[in-house]
Short mmCIF file of C-alpha atoms in Angstrom, two decimals:
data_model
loop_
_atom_site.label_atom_id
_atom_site.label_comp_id
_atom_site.label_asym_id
_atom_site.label_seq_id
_atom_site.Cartn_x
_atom_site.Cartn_y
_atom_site.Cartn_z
CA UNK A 1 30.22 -18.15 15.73
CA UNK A 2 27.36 -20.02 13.56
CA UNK A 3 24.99 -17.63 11.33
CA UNK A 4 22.08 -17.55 12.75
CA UNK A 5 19.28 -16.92 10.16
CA UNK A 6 16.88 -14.76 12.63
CA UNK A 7 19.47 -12.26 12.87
CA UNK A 8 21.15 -11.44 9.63
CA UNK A 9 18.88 -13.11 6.55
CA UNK A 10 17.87 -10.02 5.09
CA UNK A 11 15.11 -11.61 3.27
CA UNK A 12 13.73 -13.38 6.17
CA UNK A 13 14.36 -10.28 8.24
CA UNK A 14 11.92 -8.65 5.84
CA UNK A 15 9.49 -11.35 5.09
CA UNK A 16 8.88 -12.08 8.53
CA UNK A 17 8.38 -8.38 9.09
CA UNK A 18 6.32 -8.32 6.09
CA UNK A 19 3.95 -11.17 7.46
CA UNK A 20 3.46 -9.72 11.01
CA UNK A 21 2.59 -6.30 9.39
CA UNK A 22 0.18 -7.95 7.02
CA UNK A 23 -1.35 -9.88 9.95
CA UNK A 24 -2.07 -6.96 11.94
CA UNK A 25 -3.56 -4.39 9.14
CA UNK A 26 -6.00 -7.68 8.24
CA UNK A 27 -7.45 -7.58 11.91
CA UNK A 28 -7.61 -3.74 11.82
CA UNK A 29 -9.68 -3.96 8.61
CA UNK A 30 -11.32 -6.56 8.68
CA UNK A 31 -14.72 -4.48 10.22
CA UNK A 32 -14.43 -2.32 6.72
CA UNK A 33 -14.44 -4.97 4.88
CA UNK A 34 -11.21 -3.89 2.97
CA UNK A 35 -7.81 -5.84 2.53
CA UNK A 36 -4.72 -4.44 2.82
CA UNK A 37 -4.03 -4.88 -0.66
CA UNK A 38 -7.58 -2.32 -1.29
CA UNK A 39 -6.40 -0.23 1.56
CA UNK A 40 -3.04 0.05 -0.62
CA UNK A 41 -4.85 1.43 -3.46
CA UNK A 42 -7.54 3.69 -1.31
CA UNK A 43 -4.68 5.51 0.28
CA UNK A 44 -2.65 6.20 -2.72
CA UNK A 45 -5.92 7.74 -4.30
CA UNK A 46 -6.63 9.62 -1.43
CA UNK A 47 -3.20 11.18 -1.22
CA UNK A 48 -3.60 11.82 -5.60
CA UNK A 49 -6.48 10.47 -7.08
CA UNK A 50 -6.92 11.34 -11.07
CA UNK A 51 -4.14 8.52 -11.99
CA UNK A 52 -3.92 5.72 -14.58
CA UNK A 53 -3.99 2.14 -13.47
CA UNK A 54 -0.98 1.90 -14.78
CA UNK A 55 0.49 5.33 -12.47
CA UNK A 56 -0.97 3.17 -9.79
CA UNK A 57 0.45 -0.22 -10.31
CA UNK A 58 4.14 1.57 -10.81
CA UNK A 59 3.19 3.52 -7.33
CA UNK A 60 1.90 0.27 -5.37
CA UNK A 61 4.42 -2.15 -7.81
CA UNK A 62 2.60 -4.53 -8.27
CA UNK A 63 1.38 -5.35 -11.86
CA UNK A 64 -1.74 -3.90 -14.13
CA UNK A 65 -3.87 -7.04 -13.92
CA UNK A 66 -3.78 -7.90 -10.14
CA UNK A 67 -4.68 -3.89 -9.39
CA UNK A 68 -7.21 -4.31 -12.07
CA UNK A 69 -8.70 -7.59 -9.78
CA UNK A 70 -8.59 -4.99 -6.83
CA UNK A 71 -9.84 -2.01 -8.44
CA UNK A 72 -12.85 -4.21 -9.77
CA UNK A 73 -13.86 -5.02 -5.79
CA UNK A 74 -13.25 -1.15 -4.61
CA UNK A 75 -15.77 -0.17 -7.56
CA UNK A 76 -18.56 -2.70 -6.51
CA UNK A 77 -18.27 -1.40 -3.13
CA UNK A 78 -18.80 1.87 -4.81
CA UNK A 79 -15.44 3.32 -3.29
CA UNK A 80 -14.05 4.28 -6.57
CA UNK A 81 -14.83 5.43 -10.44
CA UNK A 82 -13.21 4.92 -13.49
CA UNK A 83 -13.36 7.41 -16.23
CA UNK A 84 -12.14 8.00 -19.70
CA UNK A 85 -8.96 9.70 -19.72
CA UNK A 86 -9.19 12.73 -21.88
CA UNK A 87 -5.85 12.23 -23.29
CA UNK A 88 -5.78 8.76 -23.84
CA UNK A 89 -9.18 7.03 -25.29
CA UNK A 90 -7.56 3.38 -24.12
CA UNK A 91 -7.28 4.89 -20.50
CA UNK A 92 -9.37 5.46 -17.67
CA UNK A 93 -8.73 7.46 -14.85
CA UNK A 94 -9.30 6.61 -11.22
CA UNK A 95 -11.13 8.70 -8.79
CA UNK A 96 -12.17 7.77 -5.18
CA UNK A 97 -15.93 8.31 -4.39
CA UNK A 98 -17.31 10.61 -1.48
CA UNK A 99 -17.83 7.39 0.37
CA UNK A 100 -14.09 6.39 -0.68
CA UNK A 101 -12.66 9.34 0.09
CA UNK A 102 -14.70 9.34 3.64
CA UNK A 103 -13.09 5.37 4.28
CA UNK A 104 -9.68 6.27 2.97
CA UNK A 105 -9.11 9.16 5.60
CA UNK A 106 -10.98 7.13 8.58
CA UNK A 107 -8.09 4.19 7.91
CA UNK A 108 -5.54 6.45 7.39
CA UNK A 109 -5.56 7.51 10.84
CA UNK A 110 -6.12 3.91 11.72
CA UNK A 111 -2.99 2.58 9.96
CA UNK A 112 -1.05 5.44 11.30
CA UNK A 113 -1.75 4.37 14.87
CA UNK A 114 -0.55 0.67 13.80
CA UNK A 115 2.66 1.91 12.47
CA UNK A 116 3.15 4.47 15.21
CA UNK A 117 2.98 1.21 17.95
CA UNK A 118 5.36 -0.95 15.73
CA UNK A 119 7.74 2.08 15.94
CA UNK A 120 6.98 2.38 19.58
CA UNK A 121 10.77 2.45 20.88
CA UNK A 122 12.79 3.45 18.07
CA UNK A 123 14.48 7.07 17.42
CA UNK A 124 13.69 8.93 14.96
CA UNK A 125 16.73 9.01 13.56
CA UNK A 126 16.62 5.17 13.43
CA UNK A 127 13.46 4.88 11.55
CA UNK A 128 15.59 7.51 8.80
CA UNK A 129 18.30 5.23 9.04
CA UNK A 130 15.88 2.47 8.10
CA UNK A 131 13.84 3.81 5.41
CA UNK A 132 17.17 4.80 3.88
CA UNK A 133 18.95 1.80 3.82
CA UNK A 134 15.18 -0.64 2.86
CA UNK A 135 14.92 1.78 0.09
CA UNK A 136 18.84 1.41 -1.05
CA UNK A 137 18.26 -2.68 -0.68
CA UNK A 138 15.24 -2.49 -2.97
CA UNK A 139 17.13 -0.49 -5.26
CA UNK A 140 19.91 -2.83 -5.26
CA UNK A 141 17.53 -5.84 -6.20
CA UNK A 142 15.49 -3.81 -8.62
#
């Protein structure tokens, strides 16, 4: 029996995964004018906003300068604030604006409905299964 690399490359399993999930959340926010990677950083502030840039980059991981490049575009559109941190004059503080706060929740519900179809199928006892062993495989290659 020949390996065939659709079925057990991990990282192709998860890259191709990746790609067709990335795809899909473009189209859906494309009419907001927000990118996944924004809607990435809008959600995590509107589950806890009052965090450092550097809380948020270990939250999202990815690293301080290309959430900085992001966080620049959600404050033109006016979707979020920085201000001084109170404990830490080198730090600002990130807070989503009324009108960020009102996007955040509207694409919430939005994204939820994409990953609800994508699950469309599975148990959910599989999708525990899942999360379990993606998070034990990042762990591994951490």
């Amino acid at each position: 029996m020949g390996f065939d690399i659709d079925q057990r490359s991990i990282g192709f399993l998860l890259t191709r995964t990746s790609i067709a999930n990335k795809k899909v959340l473009s189209r859906a926010l494309l009419p907001y004018d927000i990118t996944p990677e924004q809607y990435g950083v809008l959600s995590r502030l509107f589950r806890k906003d009052g965090i450092s840039q550097k809380q948020l980059s270990e939250l999202i991981v990815r690293d301080q300068t290309s959430i900085g490049k992001v966080l620049d575009k959600l404050e033109r559109k006016a979707l979020i604030v920085r201000q001084d941190d109170p404990t830490d004059r080198r730090a600002f503080l990130l807070y989503l604006t009324t009108k960020g706060r009102e996007l955040a929740e509207l694409l919430v519900s939005h994204v939820e409905a994409i990953h609800a179809k994508a699950s469309e199928g599975i148990a959910e006892e599989d999708i525990d299964v899942f999360v379990k062993v993606i998070n034990q495989l990042y762990r591994n290659l951490k």
